[in-house]
Amino acid sequence: MSTTDRTPRPAAEKAAAASGDGPVLRLESVRKTYGRGTVVLRDVDLEVPPHTVTALIGASGSGKSTLLRCANLLEEIDDGAIFLDGAEITDPRTDADAVRRRIGVVFQAYNLFPHMTVLDNITLAPRRVHGVPRAEAEERARELLDRLGLGGRAGEYPDRLSGGQQQRVAIVRALAGRPRLLLLDEITAALDPELVGEVLGVVRDLKEEGMTMVIATHEMGFARDVADQVCFLDGGVVLERGTPGQVFGEPRHDRTRQFLQRIIQAGRL
Ligand SMILES: Nc1ncnc2c1ncn2[C@@H]1O[C@H](COP(=O)(O)OP(=O)(O)OP(=O)(O)O)[C@@H](O)[C@H]1O
Ligand SMILES: [Mg+2]
C-alpha cells in the first residue's frame, strides 16, 4: 500500500467514475514483493475500460496470476494503488469482502465442493455471504446454468461432470453475485484440448453481453480474437501493451518478439 501522499483525483476523473465511463479497474504503480525482496510486480499501470477484455500474456512466472490476485485483494500490494470504479480498494479502510463481492474470479482449478450439488456450489456464497434468500439465489443460478448450456445439471455432483462442464459451473458461480468485473486465470489450462473450446465460447458470449474481464491466458489465438487490449508481462513489468494487432502483429520489444516466436514454434499461435 502506498505510503506516499496521493494527489487528489482530477474532477474529470471523478465525474467519469460516477457516470460509469471511467476504467472499471485501474492499477497505478503497483509493486508486489514476496518474502525478502523478490519483486513480482514492479510499477504496474493498467486501465481496464468498461465492457472490454484485457488479456495478460507472458511467460510462466511473469506475474499474471499475482496481478489478478492483487486486483482481487487476495494479495496485499507493497506500493501503488488499485481502483475499482474510481474508488481506491487498496486503501486500508476498504471493506475487502465488499470489494470481492463485486469481482468474480475463476481459477485454473475449478475448486468446486465435491460433496455439494452444482446448485449448492453456486448458491453457497450468495446465500451465506451475501444473504440472498434461497429461492432468489437458486432462480439466478438456474438462469445462468441455462445460459451456459448446463440447464438440467443443477442437481448433479461435480464428479459427474466433465472438466469443461465443471469449469462452466465455476464461471456460473463467479457470475452469481452479478460482478462488475470478472478475473479469469488460465481457466482452460487444466482442460483436455477438446473441452477448451466450450469454455472459451462462454467467455466470448460474456464479452458479447458486455462483461468487463481481465484474462490471464496461454491461449494466444483466443487472446488475439477476444481481447480489446493485450498486455505482455515480462519479469513483473508490463513491457508492452496495445491492441491484439499491435502486440501480436508489430511487437516493439525484442522480448515480446522472442516470446511470440516461442509460442509460434510450439504451434500455439
Ligand atoms: N506465494 C508466493 N510466494 C513467493 N513467491 C511467489 C508466490 N506466488 C508467486 N510467486 C512468484 O512470483 C512470480 C510470479 O508468479 P505468478 O504466479 O504471478 O506468474 P504467472 O505469470 O501467473 O505464471 P504462470 O504462467 O506459470 O501461471 C514467480 O516467480 C513465482 O515464483
Ligand atoms: Mg499464473
Coordinates of C-alpha atoms and ligand atoms in Angstrom, one line a residue:
M1 CA 0.0 0.0 0.0
S2 CA 1.3 3.4 -0.8
T3 CA 2.9 5.3 2.0
T4 CA 3.3 8.4 -0.1
D5 CA 0.8 11.2 -0.3
R6 CA -1.6 10.9 -3.2
T7 CA -2.5 13.7 -5.4
P8 CA -6.3 14.4 -5.4
R9 CA -8.0 12.9 -8.4
P10 CA -8.9 15.5 -11.1
A11 CA -12.6 16.4 -11.2
A12 CA -12.9 14.9 -14.7
E13 CA -11.9 11.5 -13.5
K14 CA -14.3 11.6 -10.6
A15 CA -17.1 12.6 -12.9
A16 CA -16.1 9.8 -15.3
A17 CA -16.2 7.3 -12.4
A18 CA -19.6 8.5 -11.3
S19 CA -21.0 8.2 -14.7
G20 CA -19.5 4.7 -15.2
D21 CA -17.3 5.8 -18.2
G22 CA -14.1 5.6 -16.3
P23 CA -12.0 2.5 -16.1
V24 CA -13.6 -0.4 -14.1
L25 CA -10.2 -1.4 -12.8
R26 CA -7.1 0.8 -12.6
L27 CA -3.7 -0.2 -11.3
E28 CA -1.3 2.7 -10.5
S29 CA 2.4 1.9 -10.0
V30 CA 1.6 -1.4 -8.3
R31 CA 4.5 -3.1 -6.7
K32 CA 4.4 -6.5 -5.1
T33 CA 7.2 -8.4 -3.5
Y34 CA 7.2 -11.9 -1.9
G35 CA 9.4 -12.7 1.0
R36 CA 12.5 -10.7 1.2
G37 CA 12.6 -8.6 -1.8
T38 CA 11.6 -10.9 -4.6
V39 CA 9.9 -8.3 -6.8
V40 CA 7.0 -9.9 -8.7
L41 CA 5.2 -6.8 -9.9
R42 CA 7.1 -3.6 -10.5
D43 CA 5.3 -0.3 -11.1
V44 CA 2.5 -1.9 -13.0
D45 CA 0.0 0.5 -14.5
L46 CA -3.2 -0.9 -16.1
E47 CA -6.6 0.5 -17.1
V48 CA -9.5 -1.7 -17.9
P49 CA -12.3 0.2 -19.5
P50 CA -15.9 -1.0 -19.0
H51 CA -17.2 -3.7 -21.3
T52 CA -13.7 -4.6 -22.6
V53 CA -11.5 -7.6 -22.3
T54 CA -7.8 -7.3 -21.3
A55 CA -5.6 -10.3 -21.9
L56 CA -2.5 -10.8 -19.8
I57 CA 0.1 -12.8 -21.6
G58 CA 3.7 -13.6 -20.8
A59 CA 6.0 -16.5 -19.8
S60 CA 5.4 -18.6 -16.7
G61 CA 6.4 -16.6 -13.6
S62 CA 6.0 -13.2 -15.3
G63 CA 3.4 -12.2 -12.7
K64 CA 0.0 -12.7 -14.4
S65 CA -1.6 -14.6 -11.6
T66 CA -0.1 -12.3 -9.0
L67 CA -1.6 -9.3 -10.8
L68 CA -5.1 -10.9 -10.7
R69 CA -4.7 -11.9 -7.1
C70 CA -3.7 -8.3 -6.1
A71 CA -6.7 -6.9 -8.0
N72 CA -9.0 -9.2 -6.0
L73 CA -7.2 -8.3 -2.8
L74 CA -6.1 -11.8 -2.2
E75 CA -2.6 -10.4 -2.0
E76 CA -1.6 -7.2 -0.3
I77 CA 0.4 -4.8 -2.5
D78 CA 3.6 -3.2 -1.3
D79 CA 3.2 0.1 -3.1
G80 CA 0.9 1.9 -5.5
A81 CA -2.8 1.8 -5.6
I82 CA -5.7 -0.1 -7.2
F83 CA -9.1 1.4 -8.0
L84 CA -12.4 -0.2 -8.7
D85 CA -14.8 2.1 -10.5
G86 CA -12.6 5.0 -9.4
A87 CA -12.6 4.2 -5.7
E88 CA -9.3 3.0 -4.2
I89 CA -9.7 -0.5 -2.9
T90 CA -6.1 -0.8 -1.6
D91 CA -7.0 1.9 1.0
P92 CA -6.6 0.2 4.4
R93 CA -10.2 1.3 5.2
T94 CA -11.6 -0.7 2.4
D95 CA -14.1 -3.5 3.2
A96 CA -12.3 -6.2 1.3
D97 CA -15.3 -8.6 1.3
A98 CA -17.5 -5.9 -0.2
V99 CA -14.9 -5.4 -3.0
R100 CA -14.6 -9.2 -3.6
R101 CA -18.4 -9.3 -4.0
R102 CA -18.0 -7.0 -7.0
I103 CA -15.2 -9.0 -8.6
G104 CA -15.9 -12.6 -9.8
V105 CA -12.8 -14.8 -10.0
V106 CA -12.3 -18.2 -11.8
F107 CA -9.0 -20.1 -11.5
Q108 CA -7.5 -22.9 -13.4
A109 CA -8.6 -25.5 -10.8
Y110 CA -12.4 -25.1 -10.5
N111 CA -12.4 -25.6 -6.7
L112 CA -16.0 -26.9 -6.7
F113 CA -17.0 -28.6 -3.4
P114 CA -17.3 -32.3 -4.3
H115 CA -19.9 -33.1 -1.6
M116 CA -22.3 -30.4 -2.9
T117 CA -24.5 -30.3 -5.9
V118 CA -23.9 -27.9 -8.7
L119 CA -26.8 -25.7 -7.5
D120 CA -25.5 -25.7 -3.9
N121 CA -21.9 -24.9 -5.1
I122 CA -23.3 -21.9 -7.0
T123 CA -25.7 -20.6 -4.4
L124 CA -23.5 -21.1 -1.3
A125 CA -21.8 -17.7 -1.4
P126 CA -24.8 -15.7 -2.4
R127 CA -26.9 -17.3 0.4
R128 CA -24.3 -17.5 3.2
V129 CA -22.1 -14.5 2.5
H130 CA -24.4 -12.1 0.7
G131 CA -27.6 -13.0 2.5
V132 CA -29.6 -13.7 -0.7
P133 CA -32.8 -15.7 0.0
R134 CA -32.5 -19.3 -1.2
A135 CA -35.3 -19.1 -3.8
E136 CA -33.8 -16.0 -5.3
A137 CA -30.3 -17.4 -5.4
E138 CA -31.5 -20.6 -7.0
E139 CA -33.5 -18.8 -9.6
R140 CA -30.5 -16.8 -10.6
A141 CA -28.3 -19.9 -10.6
R142 CA -30.7 -21.8 -12.8
E143 CA -31.0 -18.9 -15.2
L144 CA -27.2 -18.8 -15.5
L145 CA -26.8 -22.6 -15.8
D146 CA -29.3 -22.4 -18.7
R147 CA -27.4 -19.6 -20.4
L148 CA -24.1 -21.5 -20.1
G149 CA -25.6 -24.7 -21.5
L150 CA -25.9 -26.5 -18.2
G151 CA -29.6 -26.5 -17.7
G152 CA -30.6 -29.8 -16.1
R153 CA -27.3 -30.2 -14.4
A154 CA -28.3 -28.3 -11.2
G155 CA -28.8 -31.5 -9.1
E156 CA -25.6 -33.3 -10.2
Y157 CA -22.4 -33.6 -8.1
P158 CA -19.3 -32.1 -9.7
D159 CA -17.6 -35.5 -10.3
R160 CA -20.4 -36.5 -12.7
L161 CA -19.5 -33.6 -15.0
S162 CA -16.6 -33.2 -17.5
G163 CA -13.8 -30.8 -16.8
G164 CA -15.3 -28.3 -19.2
Q165 CA -18.7 -28.5 -17.6
Q166 CA -17.1 -28.1 -14.1
Q167 CA -15.3 -25.1 -15.3
R168 CA -18.5 -23.6 -16.7
V169 CA -20.1 -24.2 -13.3
A170 CA -17.2 -22.3 -11.8
I171 CA -17.9 -19.5 -14.2
V172 CA -21.6 -19.6 -13.2
R173 CA -20.6 -19.4 -9.6
A174 CA -18.4 -16.3 -10.3
L175 CA -21.4 -14.7 -12.1
A176 CA -23.9 -15.5 -9.5
G177 CA -23.1 -12.4 -7.5
R178 CA -23.6 -10.1 -10.6
P179 CA -20.0 -9.0 -10.5
R180 CA -18.8 -5.7 -12.0
L181 CA -15.6 -7.3 -13.2
L182 CA -14.5 -10.9 -13.9
L183 CA -10.9 -12.1 -13.5
L184 CA -10.1 -15.4 -15.2
D185 CA -6.8 -17.1 -14.5
E186 CA -5.8 -19.8 -17.0
I187 CA -9.3 -21.2 -16.9
T188 CA -8.7 -23.7 -19.7
A189 CA -5.2 -24.8 -18.7
A190 CA -6.4 -27.9 -16.9
L191 CA -8.8 -29.0 -19.6
D192 CA -8.4 -31.6 -22.3
P193 CA -8.0 -29.8 -25.7
E194 CA -11.4 -30.8 -26.9
L195 CA -13.0 -29.2 -23.9
V196 CA -11.2 -25.9 -24.2
G197 CA -13.4 -24.6 -26.9
E198 CA -16.7 -24.8 -24.9
V199 CA -15.2 -22.8 -22.1
L200 CA -13.7 -20.1 -24.4
G201 CA -17.1 -20.0 -26.1
V202 CA -18.6 -18.9 -22.8
V203 CA -16.1 -16.2 -22.4
R204 CA -16.8 -14.9 -25.9
D205 CA -20.6 -14.9 -25.0
L206 CA -19.9 -12.9 -21.9
K207 CA -17.9 -10.4 -23.9
E208 CA -20.8 -10.0 -26.2
E209 CA -23.0 -9.3 -23.2
G210 CA -20.7 -6.6 -22.2
M211 CA -18.9 -8.2 -19.2
T212 CA -15.6 -6.5 -18.3
M213 CA -12.9 -9.1 -18.0
V214 CA -9.2 -9.5 -17.3
I215 CA -7.9 -12.8 -18.5
A216 CA -4.5 -14.4 -17.9
T217 CA -4.1 -16.9 -20.7
H218 CA -1.6 -19.0 -22.6
E219 CA -4.2 -19.4 -25.4
M220 CA -2.7 -16.8 -27.7
G221 CA -5.2 -17.4 -30.6
F222 CA -8.0 -16.7 -28.2
A223 CA -6.3 -13.6 -26.7
R224 CA -5.9 -12.3 -30.2
D225 CA -9.5 -12.9 -31.1
V226 CA -11.3 -11.8 -28.0
A227 CA -9.1 -9.1 -26.3
D228 CA -9.5 -5.4 -26.8
Q229 CA -6.2 -4.9 -25.0
V230 CA -3.2 -7.2 -24.7
C231 CA -0.6 -6.7 -22.0
F232 CA 2.7 -8.6 -22.3
L233 CA 4.2 -9.1 -18.9
D234 CA 7.9 -9.8 -18.5
G235 CA 9.6 -10.2 -15.1
G236 CA 6.7 -8.3 -13.4
V237 CA 6.7 -5.4 -15.8
V238 CA 4.1 -4.7 -18.4
L239 CA 6.6 -4.5 -21.1
E240 CA 4.2 -3.9 -24.0
R241 CA 0.5 -3.2 -24.3
G242 CA -1.8 -2.5 -27.2
T243 CA -4.5 -3.9 -29.4
P244 CA -4.0 -7.6 -30.4
G245 CA -3.0 -6.4 -33.8
Q246 CA -0.2 -4.2 -32.3
V247 CA 1.2 -6.7 -29.8
F248 CA 0.9 -9.8 -32.0
G249 CA 1.4 -8.2 -35.3
E250 CA 4.0 -5.5 -34.7
P251 CA 5.7 -6.1 -31.3
R252 CA 8.0 -3.3 -30.4
H253 CA 10.3 -5.1 -27.9
D254 CA 12.7 -8.0 -28.6
R255 CA 11.4 -9.8 -25.5
T256 CA 7.9 -9.8 -26.9
R257 CA 9.1 -11.0 -30.3
Q258 CA 11.1 -13.8 -28.6
F259 CA 8.1 -14.8 -26.5
L260 CA 5.8 -14.9 -29.6
Q261 CA 8.4 -16.8 -31.6
R262 CA 8.5 -19.5 -28.9
I263 CA 4.7 -19.6 -28.9
I264 CA 4.6 -19.9 -32.7
Q265 CA 7.3 -22.6 -32.7
A266 CA 5.2 -24.5 -30.1
G267 CA 2.3 -24.3 -32.6
R268 CA 0.2 -22.2 -30.2
L269 CA -0.5 -19.2 -32.4
Ligands
LIG1 N1 3.1 -17.1 -2.6 C1 4.2 -16.9 -3.2 N2 5.4 -16.8 -2.5 C2 6.5 -16.5 -3.1 N3 6.7 -16.3 -4.5 C3 5.6 -16.4 -5.2 C4 4.3 -16.7 -4.7 N4 3.4 -16.7 -5.7 C5 4.1 -16.5 -6.8 N5 5.4 -16.3 -6.5 C6 6.4 -15.9 -7.5 O1 6.0 -14.8 -8.2 C7 6.4 -14.9 -9.6 C8 5.2 -14.6 -10.5 O2 4.3 -15.7 -10.3 P1 2.9 -15.8 -11.0 O3 2.2 -17.0 -10.5 O4 2.2 -14.5 -10.8 O5 3.3 -16.0 -12.5 P2 2.3 -16.3 -13.8 O6 2.7 -15.3 -14.8 O7 0.9 -16.4 -13.4 O8 2.9 -17.7 -14.2 P3 2.1 -19.0 -14.9 O9 2.0 -18.6 -16.4 O10 3.0 -20.1 -14.7 O11 0.8 -19.1 -14.2 C9 7.0 -16.2 -9.8 O12 8.4 -16.0 -9.8 C10 6.6 -17.0 -8.6 O13 7.5 -18.0 -8.2
MG2 MG -0.4 -18.0 -13.3

